Amino acid sequence: MKHLIFRNGDKIPSLGLGTWKSEEGEAYNAVLSAIQSGFRHIDCAFIYGNQAEIGEAFKAAFDKGLVKREELFVTSKLWNSSHLKNDVKKELQKTLADLQLDYLDLYLVHWPVALTPGTSYPKGGEDFLSYEEAPLEDTWLEMEDAVNEGLIKHIGVSNFNITRLKEISGNASIQPEMNQVEMHPFLPQQKLVDYCFSENILMTAYSPLGSNDRPKRVRKENDPILMEHPVIGEIAKKHDASAAQVLIAWSIRRDIAVIPKSANPDRIKQNFAASELVLSDDDFQQINELDNSFRYIDGSLWTIEGSPFDMSDLWEY
Ligand code: A2P
């Protein structure tokens, strides 16, 4: 298994299990199966609503002696409704309690967008907090505090563009160490990757398989289906692999961590085996040519009428 290396030498496995959309009753088995299959990196978030179930799976894995805490890399994310000073630590404590852990390996600010306390998803302008009301730099100071208290080992962000990254970097005493964004062959985000790598910020690809089980609110008619792209299919056939395995191997080859979600034990096993799949230079080149700047998760939920945010707060291109 390839690992990526943080500035202090700590390591994160390149391949992790995604848990967004692992439903109630599925997440426990998904995480336990993943650990049994060899996964040592599990990606979670408060808003996924399944952290208590995942915590039970961690407890079972530790109790059964499948893995030790220090062998597991656990990420979680601060939801948009907890950006204010007193809310960051409160939500982090809830996440730790649900996951039954006393520290996280990585904690990310989930979006560069703030919502009023208690709001999961906004219904109107009144559900948002502007940057003046909830400055990202202040949220970041709280994240740093949690590192200093030993509650988290590494901090980073998700869905941040270069401008937003520079904004928090300016005042930071701990620079962001990770940026987790949507990345797959339709959206390789090379400009953002180049910037992050030049600043020693690691990257994680979410929705690496095209997130075909995404909810209606982020689904449009005629969205292309990544896993059915003929180029991916041909390369998969050549390697006697699956389309999902090719997509996972492509991310790993880019030195980007990748977190395919599955709640199915056979597919979890299959996805883990993708860490052994080596793509040729020609395969890699052909996949790179699929870039069409297509986003599955376009952030339009954060730019509804009355929102203080617009698309330029999210994406630069
Ligand atoms: P399932 O959970 O039933 O396995 P993403 O990681 O881009 O969000 O994609 C998740 C989607 O891809 C889910 O619908 C998941 O279904 C499916 N999936 C995960 N692994 C595989 C695989 N190896 N082959 C086919 N579909 C997969």
XYZ file of C-alpha atoms and ligand atoms in Angstrom:
344
model
C 0.000 0.000 0.000
C 1.365 3.380 -1.025
C 1.313 6.097 1.661
C 1.398 9.877 1.439
C 3.586 11.710 3.931
C 2.628 14.700 6.075
C 5.157 17.476 6.838
C 6.059 15.881 10.201
C 6.619 12.447 8.620
C 3.269 10.910 9.630
C 1.731 8.744 6.921
C -1.745 8.347 5.447
C -2.596 5.281 3.327
C -3.356 6.346 -0.274
C -6.484 4.231 -0.315
C -9.274 4.731 2.204
C -12.921 3.779 2.592
C -15.451 6.530 1.864
C -18.505 6.498 4.141
C -20.685 9.244 2.600
C -23.980 7.546 1.625
C -23.348 4.453 3.758
C -26.822 4.297 5.166
C -28.063 3.381 8.599
C -27.654 -0.350 8.994
C -24.904 -0.435 6.326
C -22.089 1.640 7.765
C -21.179 -0.810 10.561
C -20.660 -3.734 8.175
C -18.984 -1.557 5.567
C -16.339 -0.341 8.002
C -15.795 -3.743 9.599
C -15.527 -5.418 6.171
C -13.099 -2.731 5.057
C -10.863 -3.278 8.072
C -11.030 -7.049 7.525
C -10.100 -6.526 3.850
C -7.027 -4.512 4.813
C -8.242 -0.886 4.713
C -6.452 1.214 7.330
C -7.851 4.613 6.328
C -11.507 5.457 6.941
C -13.016 8.767 5.846
C -15.955 10.055 7.900
C -17.888 13.283 8.486
C -20.409 14.632 10.983
C -22.974 15.380 8.255
C -22.982 11.803 6.940
C -25.091 10.937 9.999
C -23.462 7.533 10.500
C -20.559 8.225 12.841
C -22.154 6.483 15.857
C -22.538 3.315 13.807
C -18.966 3.626 12.535
C -17.814 4.074 16.140
C -19.405 0.716 16.969
C -17.475 -0.847 14.083
C -14.186 0.653 15.333
C -14.903 -0.658 18.826
C -15.671 -4.131 17.460
C -12.491 -4.087 15.346
C -10.350 -3.093 18.340
C -12.084 -5.597 20.669
C -11.633 -8.430 18.164
C -7.963 -7.465 17.795
C -8.359 -6.885 14.026
C -6.438 -3.640 14.252
C -4.924 -1.308 16.851
C -5.979 2.325 17.104
C -2.535 3.530 16.054
C -2.709 1.395 12.896
C -5.903 3.064 11.748
C -6.052 6.484 10.051
C -9.385 8.174 10.780
C -10.546 11.403 9.146
C -13.642 13.406 10.024
C -15.025 16.787 8.989
C -16.487 19.814 10.711
C -19.935 20.653 9.371
C -20.778 24.104 8.011
C -23.107 24.877 10.938
C -20.258 24.706 13.486
C -17.851 27.330 12.123
C -18.361 29.777 14.996
C -15.767 29.943 17.758
C -17.659 28.036 20.435
C -19.106 25.447 18.088
C -15.957 23.927 16.578
C -14.840 22.126 19.728
C -18.408 21.161 20.621
C -18.940 19.355 17.314
C -15.483 17.795 17.432
C -16.239 16.371 20.894
C -19.497 14.905 19.566
C -17.636 13.348 16.619
C -15.015 11.819 18.929
C -17.725 10.474 21.249
C -19.694 8.979 18.337
C -16.604 7.418 16.792
C -15.530 6.199 20.271
C -12.059 7.648 19.725
C -9.964 9.980 21.834
C -8.244 11.582 18.857
C -8.682 11.932 15.090
C -5.803 11.550 12.667
C -7.191 14.257 10.412
C -9.962 16.830 10.800
C -11.150 18.896 7.852
C -13.286 22.024 7.488
C -15.916 20.419 5.241
C -16.807 23.444 3.067
C -15.723 27.095 2.902
C -19.362 27.954 3.601
C -20.963 28.691 6.982
C -24.508 27.929 8.081
C -26.352 29.003 11.204
C -25.953 26.625 14.182
C -28.184 23.564 13.861
C -28.737 23.856 10.088
C -27.905 20.723 8.136
C -28.853 22.032 4.691
C -30.033 25.575 3.904
C -33.587 26.334 2.824
C -33.127 30.092 2.396
C -30.743 33.016 2.824
C -31.436 33.213 6.579
C -29.711 29.839 7.081
C -26.289 31.176 6.026
C -23.560 33.080 7.843
C -21.429 35.368 5.668
C -17.623 35.495 5.878
C -17.992 38.670 7.986
C -20.238 36.809 10.452
C -18.157 33.617 10.527
C -14.628 34.336 9.253
C -12.846 31.215 8.061
C -9.654 32.406 9.759
C -11.435 32.212 13.141
C -12.694 28.699 12.442
C -9.129 27.745 11.545
C -7.780 29.113 14.866
C -10.163 26.728 16.647
C -8.932 23.837 14.509
C -5.346 24.719 15.497
C -6.390 24.830 19.154
C -7.762 21.307 18.909
C -4.411 20.117 17.530
C -2.610 21.794 20.432
C -4.984 20.041 22.859
C -4.154 16.666 21.305
C -7.672 16.012 19.999
C -6.514 15.866 16.390
C -3.166 15.122 14.765
C -3.544 16.897 11.429
C -5.853 19.587 10.070
C -6.993 20.479 6.623
C -9.905 21.501 4.482
C -12.299 20.167 1.902
C -13.746 21.898 -1.175
C -11.326 24.835 -0.853
C -10.046 26.678 -3.921
C -6.669 28.441 -4.108
C -8.050 31.814 -2.943
C -9.712 30.290 0.140
C -6.568 28.302 0.960
C -4.455 31.456 0.785
C -6.914 33.266 3.067
C -6.532 30.820 5.918
C -2.793 30.311 5.312
C -2.088 34.014 5.870
C -2.915 33.943 9.606
C -2.292 30.286 10.312
C 0.296 28.954 12.710
C -0.461 25.447 11.431
C -0.768 25.437 7.648
C -3.507 23.286 6.081
C -2.131 19.800 5.490
C -4.859 18.309 3.290
C -7.416 19.491 0.754
C -10.112 16.932 -0.031
C -11.994 17.717 -3.234
C -13.995 15.957 -5.931
C -11.482 14.394 -8.321
C -11.797 11.766 -11.047
C -10.843 11.600 -14.732
C -13.640 14.026 -15.731
C -12.349 16.511 -13.119
C -8.611 16.040 -12.496
C -8.259 19.578 -11.008
C -4.626 19.735 -12.134
C -4.224 23.476 -11.405
C -5.422 23.017 -7.816
C -3.280 19.879 -7.424
C -0.179 21.761 -8.637
C -0.855 24.606 -6.199
C -1.469 22.265 -3.229
C 1.633 20.190 -3.964
C 3.737 23.369 -4.258
C 2.528 24.298 -0.737
C 3.066 20.791 0.677
C -0.674 20.269 1.010
C -1.704 16.644 0.407
C -4.875 15.906 -1.526
C -7.712 13.398 -1.281
C -10.138 12.597 -4.105
C -13.794 12.231 -3.152
C -16.435 10.773 -5.488
C -13.588 9.016 -7.340
C -15.992 6.541 -8.969
C -18.463 9.223 -10.043
C -20.712 8.787 -7.009
C -23.530 7.098 -8.838
C -25.518 6.707 -5.608
C -25.498 10.448 -4.883
C -28.781 11.887 -3.610
C -31.307 13.676 -5.812
C -30.310 17.098 -4.521
C -26.940 16.714 -6.260
C -28.105 14.809 -9.329
C -29.003 16.294 -12.699
C -30.600 14.629 -15.674
C -28.045 13.503 -18.271
C -25.081 13.548 -15.872
C -22.440 11.314 -17.505
C -21.740 7.953 -15.833
C -18.012 7.772 -15.190
C -17.818 4.033 -14.548
C -19.455 3.351 -17.912
C -16.973 5.366 -19.968
C -15.660 3.121 -22.785
C -12.011 4.165 -22.309
C -12.156 3.123 -18.648
C -13.891 -0.101 -19.704
C -11.225 -0.964 -22.297
C -8.366 -0.366 -19.880
C -10.162 -2.421 -17.219
C -10.615 -5.298 -19.678
C -6.929 -5.207 -20.637
C -5.919 -5.599 -16.977
C -8.670 -8.082 -16.153
C -9.826 -5.514 -13.603
C -13.029 -3.560 -12.981
C -13.746 0.033 -13.998
C -13.729 0.993 -10.296
C -10.270 -0.510 -9.869
C -8.921 1.459 -12.833
C -10.332 4.700 -11.424
C -8.810 4.003 -7.998
C -5.413 3.102 -9.503
C -5.445 6.326 -11.557
C -5.800 8.473 -8.409
C -3.131 6.549 -6.532
C -0.729 6.982 -9.438
C -1.253 10.773 -9.189
C -0.036 10.673 -5.539
C -3.532 11.561 -4.402
C -5.365 9.701 -1.632
C -8.622 8.181 -2.813
C -11.709 7.179 -0.814
C -14.127 5.062 -2.887
C -17.371 4.428 -1.017
C -18.832 0.984 -0.949
C -21.184 -0.737 1.451
C -20.801 -4.094 -0.282
C -18.188 -6.517 1.143
C -17.194 -7.957 -2.266
C -16.774 -4.548 -3.834
C -14.881 -3.335 -0.751
C -12.451 -6.240 -1.204
C -12.204 -5.534 -4.917
C -11.527 -1.858 -4.294
C -8.774 -2.669 -1.797
C -7.092 -4.899 -4.383
C -6.899 -1.887 -6.729
C -3.889 -0.699 -4.717
C -1.954 -3.454 -6.542
C -3.106 -2.447 -10.039
C -0.348 -0.735 -12.026
C -1.482 1.340 -15.012
C 0.885 1.756 -17.970
C 1.986 5.226 -19.080
C -0.291 4.819 -22.066
C -3.313 3.898 -19.876
C -2.564 6.891 -17.655
C -2.342 9.228 -20.649
C -5.597 7.964 -22.154
C -7.416 8.467 -18.847
C -5.939 11.968 -18.456
C -7.524 12.890 -21.786
C -11.044 12.340 -20.385
C -10.918 15.703 -18.563
C -14.089 17.633 -19.377
C -14.272 19.727 -16.171
C -17.456 17.954 -15.132
C -18.495 18.220 -11.471
C -20.992 15.826 -9.924
C -21.091 17.885 -6.715
C -21.348 21.399 -8.119
C -21.996 23.267 -4.857
C -25.202 24.889 -6.131
C -26.819 24.133 -2.776
C -24.584 26.849 -1.279
C -25.553 29.482 -3.801
C -29.358 29.390 -3.553
C -31.265 32.665 -3.583
C -30.361 34.841 -0.593
C -27.048 33.083 0.033
C -24.039 35.347 0.634
C -21.924 32.887 -1.414
C -21.576 32.464 -5.140
C -19.790 29.914 -7.316
C -16.601 32.015 -7.352
C -16.342 31.415 -3.579
C -16.183 27.721 -4.381
C -14.554 26.998 -7.718
C -12.007 29.020 -9.658
C -12.514 27.148 -12.925
P -21.984 0.124 -3.396
O -21.877 0.903 -2.123
O -23.277 -0.610 -3.524
O -20.774 -0.758 -3.628
P -18.074 7.158 -5.051
O -17.003 6.539 -4.228
O -17.550 7.868 -6.273
O -19.002 8.028 -4.246
O -18.983 5.983 -5.667
C -19.802 5.188 -4.843
C -20.696 4.345 -5.726
O -19.902 3.374 -6.441
C -21.701 3.549 -4.938
O -22.893 3.467 -5.691
C -21.044 2.181 -4.791
O -22.016 1.177 -4.623
C -20.369 2.053 -6.128
N -19.187 1.174 -6.099
C -18.208 1.147 -5.189
N -17.253 0.239 -5.513
C -17.666 -0.327 -6.676
C -17.130 -1.331 -7.516
N -15.980 -1.935 -7.232
N -17.832 -1.658 -8.634
C -19.026 -1.070 -8.936
N -19.566 -0.110 -8.172
C -18.905 0.264 -7.058
